[in-house]
Every structure is written in structure tokens, then in C-alpha cells.
XYZ file of C-alpha atoms in Angstrom:
619
model
C -33.311 -9.259 -0.369
C -30.176 -7.797 1.239
C -29.658 -10.098 3.906
C -30.189 -12.880 1.201
C -27.667 -11.431 -0.618
C -25.109 -11.116 2.316
C -25.604 -14.275 3.069
C -22.019 -16.067 3.240
C -20.857 -18.930 1.816
C -18.969 -21.493 3.606
C -16.204 -22.232 1.153
C -12.855 -22.983 1.860
C -10.099 -20.925 0.512
C -8.720 -22.148 -3.451
C -5.282 -23.092 -1.571
C -7.174 -25.264 1.187
C -9.382 -26.970 -1.540
C -6.365 -27.699 -3.482
C -4.235 -29.196 -0.374
C -7.386 -31.338 0.500
C -7.064 -32.541 -2.783
C -3.795 -33.834 -2.094
C -3.853 -34.980 0.663
C -7.227 -37.146 -0.474
C -4.670 -38.741 -2.969
C -1.902 -38.842 -0.442
C -3.945 -40.902 1.915
C -5.101 -43.104 -1.018
C -1.572 -43.998 -2.012
C -0.542 -44.768 1.185
C -3.263 -47.159 1.771
C -2.712 -49.164 -1.125
C 1.401 -49.048 -0.600
C 0.548 -50.162 2.938
C -1.378 -53.043 1.874
C 1.061 -54.012 -0.679
C 4.045 -53.868 1.905
C 1.777 -55.966 4.294
C 1.437 -58.837 1.909
C 5.198 -58.933 1.144
C 6.126 -58.673 4.972
C 4.000 -61.780 5.341
C 5.770 -63.278 2.324
C 9.233 -62.108 3.621
C 8.641 -64.639 6.697
C 7.547 -61.758 8.858
C 5.852 -62.423 12.061
C 2.170 -61.397 12.060
C 2.339 -58.780 14.953
C 5.589 -57.307 13.584
C 4.443 -57.249 10.346
C 1.652 -55.440 11.706
C 3.523 -52.786 13.456
C 6.091 -51.996 10.412
C 2.982 -51.027 8.549
C 1.633 -49.209 10.759
C 5.241 -47.184 11.124
C 4.971 -47.025 7.443
C 1.305 -45.632 7.044
C 2.259 -43.131 10.064
C 5.433 -42.031 8.218
C 4.151 -41.494 4.796
C 1.091 -39.294 5.931
C 2.403 -35.286 6.746
C 0.049 -35.089 10.102
C 1.609 -32.554 11.601
C 0.802 -30.295 8.311
C -2.786 -29.194 9.442
C -1.187 -27.760 12.900
C 1.700 -26.334 10.751
C -0.387 -24.235 8.431
C -2.465 -23.333 11.283
C 0.564 -21.725 13.039
C 1.869 -20.167 10.350
C -1.528 -18.348 9.416
C -1.844 -16.909 12.847
C 2.031 -15.809 12.235
C 0.482 -14.165 9.229
C -2.356 -12.332 10.491
C 0.000 -10.702 13.164
C 2.663 -9.429 10.630
C -0.882 -8.011 8.921
C -2.211 -6.467 11.611
C 1.571 -4.949 12.420
C 0.989 -3.667 8.381
C -2.552 -2.187 9.457
C -4.734 -5.110 7.937
C -6.381 -6.651 10.425
C -7.441 -10.161 9.496
C -11.380 -11.365 10.397
C -11.351 -14.442 8.618
C -8.194 -17.046 8.500
C -9.010 -18.312 4.939
C -8.431 -14.772 3.820
C -4.766 -14.804 4.332
C -4.464 -17.894 1.356
C -6.681 -16.615 -0.753
C -5.120 -12.746 -0.959
C -2.427 -14.494 -2.332
C -3.919 -15.883 -5.418
C -6.408 -13.144 -6.492
C -6.430 -11.917 -9.777
C -7.955 -8.846 -9.722
C -8.908 -6.043 -7.296
C -11.857 -3.856 -6.867
C -11.599 -1.134 -4.935
C -13.146 2.368 -4.073
C -11.735 5.402 -4.518
C -12.342 8.034 -1.753
C -10.188 6.972 1.110
C -8.705 3.784 -0.125
C -6.447 5.733 -3.167
C -7.353 9.181 -2.101
C -6.813 10.605 1.407
C -10.667 11.447 2.083
C -9.832 14.694 2.541
C -12.074 16.981 0.777
C -11.149 20.893 0.073
C -13.480 23.030 -2.504
C -11.672 24.230 -5.420
C -14.222 25.964 -7.166
C -17.928 27.592 -7.201
C -20.199 28.529 -9.864
C -23.556 30.060 -10.098
C -25.914 30.845 -13.075
C -26.281 34.372 -14.034
C -30.096 34.396 -12.997
C -29.157 32.887 -8.891
C -30.362 35.669 -6.421
C -28.950 34.152 -3.420
C -24.696 33.818 -2.315
C -23.340 30.356 -2.872
C -21.111 30.623 -0.067
C -24.191 30.957 2.294
C -25.910 28.129 -0.113
C -23.147 25.663 0.691
C -23.041 26.595 4.334
C -26.730 25.943 4.902
C -26.425 22.986 2.766
C -24.260 21.218 5.037
C -26.034 17.812 6.878
C -25.522 18.156 10.654
C -27.977 15.794 12.277
C -28.501 17.769 14.814
C -24.771 17.606 15.674
C -20.787 17.669 14.155
C -20.884 16.420 10.238
C -18.587 13.239 10.362
C -19.690 13.108 6.541
C -16.195 14.073 4.596
C -17.669 16.140 2.059
C -19.476 17.783 4.704
C -16.534 18.714 6.566
C -14.883 19.949 3.305
C -18.575 22.677 2.840
C -18.570 23.531 6.738
C -14.924 24.145 6.787
C -14.576 26.065 2.998
C -18.139 28.407 4.560
C -16.702 28.983 8.116
C -13.176 30.451 5.925
C -16.435 32.608 3.881
C -17.986 33.599 7.193
C -21.110 32.361 5.548
C -21.335 29.139 8.654
C -24.663 29.358 10.139
C -25.126 30.005 14.200
C -28.382 27.499 14.294
C -29.016 24.460 13.261
C -31.913 23.523 10.758
C -35.275 22.245 11.125
C -34.794 18.909 9.612
C -31.728 16.864 7.319
C -32.990 15.061 4.605
C -29.767 12.098 4.474
C -28.354 11.200 1.239
C -30.643 9.025 -0.871
C -29.445 6.626 -3.108
C -32.281 6.769 -5.334
C -32.594 10.531 -5.757
C -28.746 11.354 -5.751
C -29.396 13.952 -3.825
C -29.556 15.025 0.278
C -30.880 18.294 2.052
C -31.526 20.847 4.956
C -34.815 22.602 5.519
C -34.514 26.122 7.728
C -36.899 28.445 9.071
C -38.046 30.919 6.460
C -40.427 33.559 8.235
C -43.806 31.363 8.592
C -42.459 29.195 5.758
C -39.379 26.957 5.518
C -36.541 27.237 3.104
C -35.071 24.054 1.516
C -31.132 23.778 0.492
C -30.369 20.575 -1.309
C -27.200 19.233 -2.779
C -26.222 16.396 -5.341
C -25.177 14.664 -8.187
C -24.921 17.350 -10.743
C -27.269 15.533 -13.349
C -29.994 14.720 -10.886
C -30.110 18.543 -9.300
C -30.244 19.408 -12.606
C -33.556 17.681 -13.498
C -34.706 18.766 -10.256
C -34.651 22.098 -11.045
C -36.173 24.858 -13.382
C -33.706 25.928 -15.529
C -33.876 27.468 -19.201
C -32.059 25.691 -22.001
C -29.439 28.475 -21.635
C -28.886 27.915 -18.228
C -28.653 24.335 -18.792
C -26.662 24.480 -21.795
C -24.081 26.393 -19.857
C -24.169 24.522 -16.243
C -23.104 21.465 -18.442
C -20.509 23.586 -20.238
C -19.149 23.765 -16.481
C -19.982 20.742 -15.532
C -17.504 19.383 -18.066
C -14.653 21.909 -17.479
C -14.898 21.053 -13.490
C -15.055 17.121 -14.090
C -11.508 17.621 -16.822
C -9.639 19.095 -14.194
C -10.902 16.085 -12.167
C -12.725 17.872 -9.362
C -15.930 16.111 -7.777
C -18.651 18.423 -9.061
C -21.829 18.921 -6.511
C -24.971 20.619 -7.678
C -26.902 22.913 -5.344
C -30.207 23.907 -5.383
C -32.969 25.833 -3.254
C -36.675 25.797 -2.544
C -39.479 27.370 -0.786
C -41.966 24.826 1.028
C -44.811 25.480 3.214
C -44.191 22.484 5.513
C -41.033 20.223 6.606
C -41.080 17.534 4.522
C -39.939 13.849 5.500
C -38.439 12.758 1.944
C -37.762 13.237 -1.233
C -41.074 11.828 -2.961
C -42.962 15.331 -1.541
C -40.356 17.321 -3.612
C -41.896 20.228 -5.737
C -39.591 21.752 -8.561
C -36.266 23.741 -7.466
C -34.297 26.952 -7.902
C -30.795 26.120 -9.592
C -27.968 27.348 -7.006
C -25.025 26.439 -9.176
C -22.181 23.757 -8.481
C -19.240 23.985 -6.176
C -16.365 22.004 -6.970
C -14.415 19.723 -4.273
C -10.968 17.741 -4.790
C -9.585 14.759 -3.161
C -5.947 14.455 -2.480
C -4.320 11.195 -4.157
C -2.565 9.092 -1.614
C 1.219 9.267 -2.821
C 1.593 5.834 -2.551
C -1.453 4.646 -4.549
C 0.156 4.845 -8.200
C 2.770 3.072 -6.598
C 0.775 0.244 -5.117
C -1.242 -0.035 -8.617
C 2.046 -0.174 -10.163
C 2.935 -3.112 -8.222
C -0.424 -4.870 -8.507
C -0.230 -4.688 -12.144
C 3.816 -6.117 -12.014
C 2.101 -8.776 -9.719
C -0.647 -10.078 -12.534
C -3.203 -8.420 -10.580
C -5.350 -6.287 -12.321
C -7.044 -3.066 -10.254
C -10.545 -1.780 -10.935
C -11.690 1.383 -9.048
C -15.327 1.696 -8.288
C -16.355 5.423 -7.691
C -19.542 7.641 -7.375
C -17.932 10.419 -9.322
C -18.982 12.136 -12.441
C -17.462 10.048 -15.951
C -15.023 12.502 -16.558
C -14.086 12.700 -13.025
C -13.342 9.118 -12.586
C -11.499 9.233 -16.163
C -9.034 12.113 -15.130
C -8.425 10.203 -11.892
C -8.146 6.899 -13.380
C -5.211 8.857 -15.656
C -3.361 10.250 -12.947
C -3.087 6.838 -11.258
C -2.115 5.055 -14.759
C -4.959 3.226 -14.608
C -6.733 3.554 -17.614
C -5.138 5.264 -21.099
C -8.547 6.324 -23.039
C -12.110 6.914 -22.034
C -12.944 3.755 -23.390
C -11.490 2.175 -20.084
C -14.171 4.250 -17.981
C -18.078 2.956 -17.901
C -20.787 5.047 -16.635
C -22.652 2.754 -14.381
C -25.947 4.535 -14.937
C -26.359 2.211 -17.518
C -26.090 -0.750 -15.990
C -29.867 -1.587 -15.878
C -30.237 -1.460 -19.420
C -27.816 -4.468 -20.241
C -27.931 -7.874 -19.615
C -25.455 -9.884 -17.749
C -23.983 -10.977 -21.358
C -23.511 -7.689 -22.681
C -22.161 -6.332 -19.012
C -19.883 -9.646 -18.582
C -18.269 -7.760 -22.182
C -17.943 -4.366 -20.784
C -16.744 -5.308 -17.171
C -13.711 -7.493 -19.116
C -12.110 -4.472 -20.692
C -13.461 -1.745 -18.126
C -10.425 -0.594 -15.571
C -12.630 2.697 -14.060
C -16.627 2.330 -13.030
C -18.093 5.789 -12.433
C -21.357 6.805 -10.958
C -21.648 3.542 -9.225
C -24.377 2.677 -6.435
C -23.662 0.588 -3.604
C -26.450 -1.803 -4.956
C -24.706 -2.113 -8.396
C -21.263 -3.542 -6.524
C -22.889 -6.719 -6.215
C -23.517 -7.376 -9.912
C -19.933 -5.706 -11.170
C -18.616 -8.483 -8.268
C -20.920 -11.512 -10.211
C -19.468 -10.461 -13.489
C -15.685 -10.540 -12.064
C -16.222 -13.591 -10.213
C -17.045 -15.385 -13.565
C -13.439 -14.848 -14.517
C -10.978 -13.703 -11.983
C -10.764 -14.433 -8.331
C -11.688 -11.246 -6.528
C -10.764 -8.971 -4.027
C -13.846 -6.028 -3.584
C -13.587 -3.287 -1.174
C -16.276 -1.535 0.781
C -17.485 0.045 3.498
C -21.078 0.893 4.210
C -24.349 -1.218 4.912
C -25.222 -1.770 1.100
C -21.788 -2.886 0.545
C -22.075 -6.339 2.485
C -23.513 -8.492 -0.114
C -20.446 -7.606 -2.335
C -18.369 -7.713 0.685
C -19.608 -10.786 1.977
C -19.500 -12.779 -1.596
C -16.144 -11.522 -2.749
C -13.210 -14.327 -2.939
C -12.190 -11.584 0.131
C -13.852 -8.968 1.138
C -12.006 -5.745 2.105
C -13.966 -3.578 4.618
C -12.441 -0.117 5.352
C -11.676 0.231 9.221
C -13.599 3.685 9.036
C -16.584 1.977 7.884
C -19.886 0.927 9.151
C -19.877 -1.878 11.973
C -21.915 -4.459 9.900
C -19.095 -3.596 6.861
C -16.427 -4.638 9.030
C -18.137 -7.684 10.410
C -18.962 -8.631 6.943
C -15.091 -8.176 5.494
C -12.655 -11.034 5.368
C -9.983 -8.374 5.861
C -10.116 -5.197 7.545
C -7.796 -2.124 6.387
C -7.256 -0.074 9.878
C -5.881 2.713 7.721
C -8.314 2.448 4.453
C -4.926 2.664 2.362
C -4.915 0.408 -0.562
C -1.097 0.027 -0.615
C -1.966 -1.840 2.517
C -4.310 -4.156 0.305
C -0.893 -5.054 -2.173
C 1.082 -5.154 1.548
C -1.569 -8.084 1.969
C -1.423 -9.503 -1.302
C 2.897 -9.948 -0.662
C 2.123 -11.403 2.727
C -0.197 -14.360 1.222
C 2.037 -15.069 -1.318
C 4.611 -15.491 1.106
C 2.275 -17.817 3.140
C 1.154 -19.658 0.031
C 4.958 -20.161 -1.245
C 6.094 -21.308 2.143
C 2.887 -24.193 2.294
C 4.220 -25.008 -0.499
C 7.845 -25.717 0.826
C 6.330 -27.367 3.631
C 4.487 -29.944 1.483
C 7.489 -30.569 -0.748
C 9.792 -31.252 2.276
C 7.219 -33.490 4.073
C 6.366 -35.345 1.028
C 9.789 -36.063 -0.608
C 11.195 -36.911 3.363
C 8.270 -39.390 3.864
C 8.161 -40.784 0.155
C 12.329 -41.167 1.029
C 11.542 -43.269 4.023
C 8.556 -45.274 2.080
C 10.974 -45.930 -0.628
C 13.353 -47.125 1.489
C 10.943 -49.719 3.777
C 8.977 -51.086 0.501
C 12.715 -50.819 -1.576
C 13.661 -53.278 1.744
C 10.803 -55.736 1.110
C 11.298 -55.808 -2.813
C 14.851 -56.662 -2.834
C 14.754 -59.177 -0.125
C 16.664 -57.951 2.839
C 15.449 -57.298 6.153
C 14.160 -53.865 6.909
C 16.690 -51.168 7.206
C 15.434 -49.350 9.822
C 13.194 -50.016 12.781
C 9.515 -49.119 13.425
C 10.219 -46.932 16.375
C 13.284 -45.165 14.040
C 10.625 -44.767 11.584
C 8.306 -42.722 14.087
C 11.305 -40.820 15.379
C 12.509 -39.439 12.426
C 8.698 -38.681 11.677
C 7.596 -37.314 14.448
C 10.862 -35.492 15.718
C 13.050 -34.925 13.007
C 10.368 -33.872 10.328
C 8.114 -31.852 12.891
C 11.333 -29.612 14.067
C 11.385 -28.503 10.762
C 8.193 -27.937 8.865
C 7.096 -24.519 11.143
C 10.512 -22.864 10.434
C 10.307 -23.396 6.896
C 6.683 -21.853 7.174
C 8.461 -18.689 8.663
C 10.663 -17.916 5.910
C 10.871 -14.375 4.428
C 9.014 -13.696 1.324
C 11.233 -14.229 -2.097
C 12.194 -10.993 -3.823
C 10.332 -12.353 -7.701
C 7.420 -13.239 -5.420
C 5.533 -9.569 -6.642
C 7.479 -9.701 -10.200
C 5.160 -12.943 -11.602
C 1.264 -13.123 -11.866
C -0.881 -15.114 -10.173
C -1.544 -18.843 -10.041
C -4.502 -20.059 -12.371
C -7.003 -21.057 -9.704
C -7.476 -24.817 -11.341
C -3.848 -24.977 -10.947
C -2.398 -27.720 -8.537
C -0.737 -26.909 -5.404
C 2.639 -28.876 -6.253
C 3.468 -27.890 -10.186
C 4.774 -30.925 -12.015
C 8.383 -29.757 -11.913
C 8.034 -29.758 -8.140
C 6.671 -33.115 -7.585
C 9.740 -34.637 -10.015
C 11.480 -32.729 -7.664
C 9.480 -34.404 -5.042
C 10.601 -37.693 -6.581
C 14.037 -37.137 -7.339
C 14.796 -35.855 -3.878
C 12.773 -38.752 -2.256
C 15.235 -41.748 -4.087
C 18.129 -40.217 -3.684
C 17.755 -40.630 -0.167
C 16.393 -43.987 -0.248
C 19.151 -45.523 -2.217
C 21.344 -43.831 -0.064
C 20.030 -45.356 2.674
C 19.586 -48.480 1.388
C 23.258 -48.596 -0.563
C 24.820 -47.799 3.477
C 22.447 -50.817 5.181
C 23.756 -53.091 1.989
C 27.408 -52.737 2.190
C 27.419 -51.958 6.156
C 25.618 -55.069 6.838
C 27.582 -57.405 4.414
C 30.760 -56.445 6.779
C 29.767 -55.635 10.127
C 26.355 -56.793 10.731
C 22.335 -55.943 10.571
C 22.334 -54.032 14.242
C 25.748 -52.055 12.844
C 23.879 -51.464 8.932
C 20.498 -50.391 10.933
C 22.053 -47.441 12.883
C 24.046 -45.884 9.953
C 21.497 -46.097 7.612
C 19.254 -44.125 10.572
C 22.307 -41.608 10.204
C 21.918 -40.997 7.013
C 18.082 -41.247 6.906
C 18.287 -38.193 9.295
C 20.805 -36.231 7.795
C 19.516 -36.342 4.532
C 16.646 -34.417 5.849
C 18.181 -31.862 7.191
C 20.043 -31.508 3.637
C 16.441 -31.488 2.718
C 15.253 -28.726 4.519
C 18.096 -26.716 3.080
C 16.911 -27.517 -0.015
C 13.345 -26.563 0.745
C 13.610 -22.945 1.561
C 13.589 -22.015 -2.100
C 11.374 -23.441 -4.990
C 13.753 -21.759 -7.598
C 16.741 -20.014 -5.890
C 19.800 -22.028 -5.252
C 20.904 -22.981 -1.666
C 23.696 -20.656 -1.381
C 21.427 -17.510 -2.452
C 18.973 -18.785 0.077
C 21.884 -18.906 3.051
C 21.963 -15.324 2.269
C 18.414 -14.834 3.524
C 17.883 -14.603 7.274
C 15.395 -17.408 9.082
C 16.125 -17.498 13.166
C 13.467 -20.251 13.529
C 14.948 -22.475 10.878
C 18.416 -22.462 12.721
C 16.523 -22.848 15.530
C 14.637 -25.678 14.220
C 18.167 -27.323 13.340
C 19.492 -26.811 15.914
C 17.022 -28.433 18.046
C 16.908 -31.374 15.927
C 20.123 -31.757 15.972
C 20.247 -31.723 19.590
C 17.605 -34.452 19.749
C 19.836 -36.929 17.727
C 22.895 -36.637 19.760
C 20.716 -37.337 22.482
C 20.081 -40.422 20.797
C 23.427 -41.443 20.262
C 25.008 -40.521 23.508
C 21.944 -40.480 25.656
C 19.519 -43.158 26.859
C 17.578 -42.944 24.213
C 19.699 -44.568 22.047
C 18.547 -48.053 23.890
C 15.245 -47.188 23.164
C 15.697 -46.300 19.154
C 18.039 -49.600 18.823
C 21.261 -47.788 18.211
C 25.004 -49.325 18.230
C 28.149 -47.810 18.794
C 30.030 -47.331 15.659
C 33.368 -46.132 14.514
C 33.320 -42.159 14.465
C 34.909 -42.052 10.967
C 32.410 -44.330 9.413
C 29.518 -42.323 11.280
C 31.159 -38.586 10.026
C 31.435 -40.040 6.145
C 27.869 -41.706 5.740
C 26.580 -38.082 7.535
C 28.655 -35.716 4.932
C 27.569 -37.907 1.961
C 24.249 -37.687 3.336
C 23.626 -33.871 3.696
C 25.909 -33.263 0.211
C 24.425 -35.704 -2.030
C 20.565 -34.654 -1.933
C 22.058 -30.958 -1.913
C 23.489 -31.551 -4.806
C 20.967 -33.401 -6.555
C 18.345 -30.871 -5.655
C 20.566 -27.796 -6.829
C 20.961 -29.436 -10.618
C 17.352 -29.679 -10.901
C 16.931 -26.033 -9.690
C 18.937 -25.124 -12.299
C 18.120 -27.125 -14.930
C 14.624 -25.445 -14.094
C 15.824 -21.770 -14.249
C 17.443 -22.709 -17.389
C 14.050 -23.878 -18.510
C 12.402 -21.170 -17.497
C 14.696 -18.589 -18.647
C 14.616 -20.669 -22.279
């Protein structure tokens, strides 16, 4: 059953699905336009072979063929940055997905706390006959070796300080049983054996012979300890005629008392939770602690304000999925959770959210594999780490928030690349199609179209994918799961920029063709299109910020890409490539004037649209 639940679905990330949908539509539109262009070119008297070359160049220029490679490079570099922040990405799709998550379901121990338990208080009932410090030393599960469990480490450390740690090993350890909520050690006691048990207070009390008075007093102490935010462990002892192998063979026990331990909250955890909430991402804490303990810790972390936001998962089995759905929606802290219940909680959360789920054990594997983003702990089991999409090397909740910021930055950069590629490609497409509709000669040769598409575009795409994140990235809620990758505002901006580029190129060609001839006008139209694409690269650096604000943000790769593109264009105009690309000598001042206008006008057009967008957002 565990293996069936743990089967990983081969699904794309939400962002990848959106990109695929967009590109499919682009290809369909380009195919239709190519057929129209082919028919128009033949009607204009173009030779069949020349018409085919023209249409093929047009189709290649319109499809963003460099996008898959660019996205892969950006994701790999994002993986490197996340690894430097102690988040090891196991599944590449997780980088995109974590940027759009809407809720995080996280463990408490080790993630929100330091996982360094210390004994804070002990309590024994009046009729107890055995020293509780000695019991604490004997109940530690060592499995005939040094214990690695944080609770056992804390108990053993306390027993050593009280000079109550045993010098020998137990006859047998009974490891923690989820079904019975307890673990035990068995020791020789003369010819018989003595059993020392620790576990959930409720489970221990239920397994013991206790008077009504003792049970009432024990419940009062349990309430007092948990109200302080302590994790309370019940202790019990028992006599055995022979060593047992299972808790199913357990008889009635003698209640020995409680030991209260506390875990130190990570100092950065409250800030990280506030950062997540500010980013519109809800946080749900999942813990095996007592209800009251979970509530007090939730309050310390500013996750809950009242007990109605905490749910005791021991009641889960009694609820239908619809009933549980209503509870999960309003719950921020889940107490007394056993690993098997994580999968059901995940199933409910996934109905309404893009969900990140944390886990560290074998029983967490189904939830990790089926979450939108499975976050495994670096200190967890190997199988849990294999199942996770992201591994937190430092088990720190803040690292999830850092990864979320990186994911949002990458999604924003993918959007920048899409905007740049589609707007420039559309500009080329409108320019060539417009020439056919007007009835003039083509302002660019097919080889020039390919050069602009393969050289100018490619040198700028990856640098745009490496833009530093904007300050506002974590101050706004995640997008709806069904929201398109490009908003209507971005599509309108893309159309406006593309139209501006094509109108300029056509106007330059028509004016100079009339006075200086086809070849001269074609060279200037080529300059206009190339320079306007450089201007558009500056436009694409931010969705909303002005270019003048964005210039203050350093992106060395962007300026390297611009420099490379400029050098390649200089080789075209002053080197041997000019002949291949049909470049004709032109007047310097003509080139300079067209270049300046082609750089300034697209930027001004885009700035006006950004200003209009910011004004509407604030309205």
C-alpha cells in the first residue's frame, strides 16, 4: 500500500504546462500566418523558390526556438544558487513550482525548531516507588549503540547529569510503534525482566493501572506542562517473566510519571513565517505533539491566535473527506499527527492549493512524492530524500522561503524571456507581413531575418533569465494556478512594442527606398530592427519598474550579452559578414539617427505603458 501511494506521477510543473500551452498557440498562429504570407508573396509576383525561402525564414523568426535551451540553462543556474542556500534540488521542475506554491505544510521538529531537546521538568505520582531520574536513564533506546534520536539524546544527557545513566545495555529495545505510540527497553531483573516504557502521555495512562485520583492529578500536570509549550513524555514500568518482542504482548503497566522536554525555536523561524504570509502563502504546522503544546508553539510563531485554528488529528479517522476539508481550510496547526495521516492531509490541501509538504521518514514518502513540491530533510532517511523534490541540507524552514523567493525570481525571468522573444519575433513578423500587405519589396532579406533571430535574440535571452529578483517579489500573493504565464497587460505591451518596432522599420524602408534605393533602405531597416531589439531588451528587464530604476540593478550577464550583440553587429557593418548579409555602405549620420530613434522610441513607448499599468494597479 505504501509503495502504491508513493508512486510518483510524471507531471509537468504548472509553469511548464502554461509555457507549453502558449508555445502551442504561437506555433498554430505562425503556421496560419506562414500560409497567408506564402499566398501573398506569390500574388506579388515573387518566384516560388524565393517565396519558400522567405516564408521559411519568416516562420523560423516567429518561433522562439531558443526558449527551451534558455529555460534549461536558467533552471540549472537557479539550482546552483539554491544549493548555495542549502536547498538541494532533486527534481528540476520543483524550482518553477515552488515559486507558485500557495501553502506550505511543514514539520515542527528540526524545521521550525533546532531539534535540540532538553529536559525541563519531571513529575511523579505520589504512589511511585522508583526514582524517576533512574527510569529516564533506563528508558533510553540505544539499540545496543549510541542513540541518534533527539529525544533519547536529551533523556540520556539528563540522566548523566543526575548520575542516573546505566553502565550496561538493555537486553532488548522495542523501537517506537506508531500504533501504540510508545517505545521501550527490557532489562534483566534477577531471574525476571523489567520493562521501561516511554510514549505519548495518553497512551501511557491508558496502558497503566491508575487510580481515578492519580489519573486526575496526572491530567492536571499534563495540562500545566503543555500550556508552557513543553513536549510531555509519559513513563511507565512493568514486570516480565520473559523478554517480549512486541507491544501486542504487553500487560498492564505501572505509571511512573511525566518528563517534559522543550525544543528551542529557530530564531529566524517567526520572521520566515511572516515572510511567507506576506507573500500570500499560508503555513501549516504538522506535529506529533499534544494539542496544547502545539497551540502554544503556534502562538509563539504567530501562526495561530486561538485554539480553533488547531486540530487534534486523533479525530481524523472519524471524519469524512468533506468534513475534513472544511476543518483543514481553517486549520493552521495539526497536533498528534502520525506520518500515515500526512498523505490524507496532503490530498485535501491539493484540492485548493499548490502545496509544498515536508517530511523526513519512510512513512512520509507517499506525501513527499505526491505533493506539488516534496521537501525532504537532509537529516532524514535516504528513501525520504530520494522521494523529495528539494532537500533541505540544514532542515531549516527559512530555507524553504529562500527557495520560494528563488522560484519566483526564475518564473519572473522566464516571463521576461518570453516577453522579449515573442515581442521581437512578432515585430519581425509584422514587418515582413506588413510589407507584403502594403505591396512594397521586403525590407529584410531572409538571411537578415535569420541573423536577427539567431544572433541578436539569442545573445540576450539567457542574460534576461539571470536578472536579480525584484524587491516586490515576496510582497505579493502567488498567481492563481490557472493564470496564464503572460498577463493580458503583458500581452498588450508585447503587441504595442512589436507594432512600434515594425512601424519604424517599415517607415525607414519606405522613406529611404524612395530617395536612395532598395539596398540602401534595406540596410537602414536592418539597423532599425536590430537596435530596437536592444532597446526592447532593456524594456524586458522588469515587468513594472521603469528602465531608469532598473539600471541601478546590476546584471553583469545582461551587459555582457548586449556587448556581444553590438560587437557582432559591428562585424556585419565593418567586416566580411556584410557581404553575406547584403549590407550596403550608408551615410554615417543616417545610420546614427536611425539607430538613436530606434533605441529611444521603443523605450518611451514601453515606459508609457508601464506608467499606465502602475497607475491602474494603485488606483
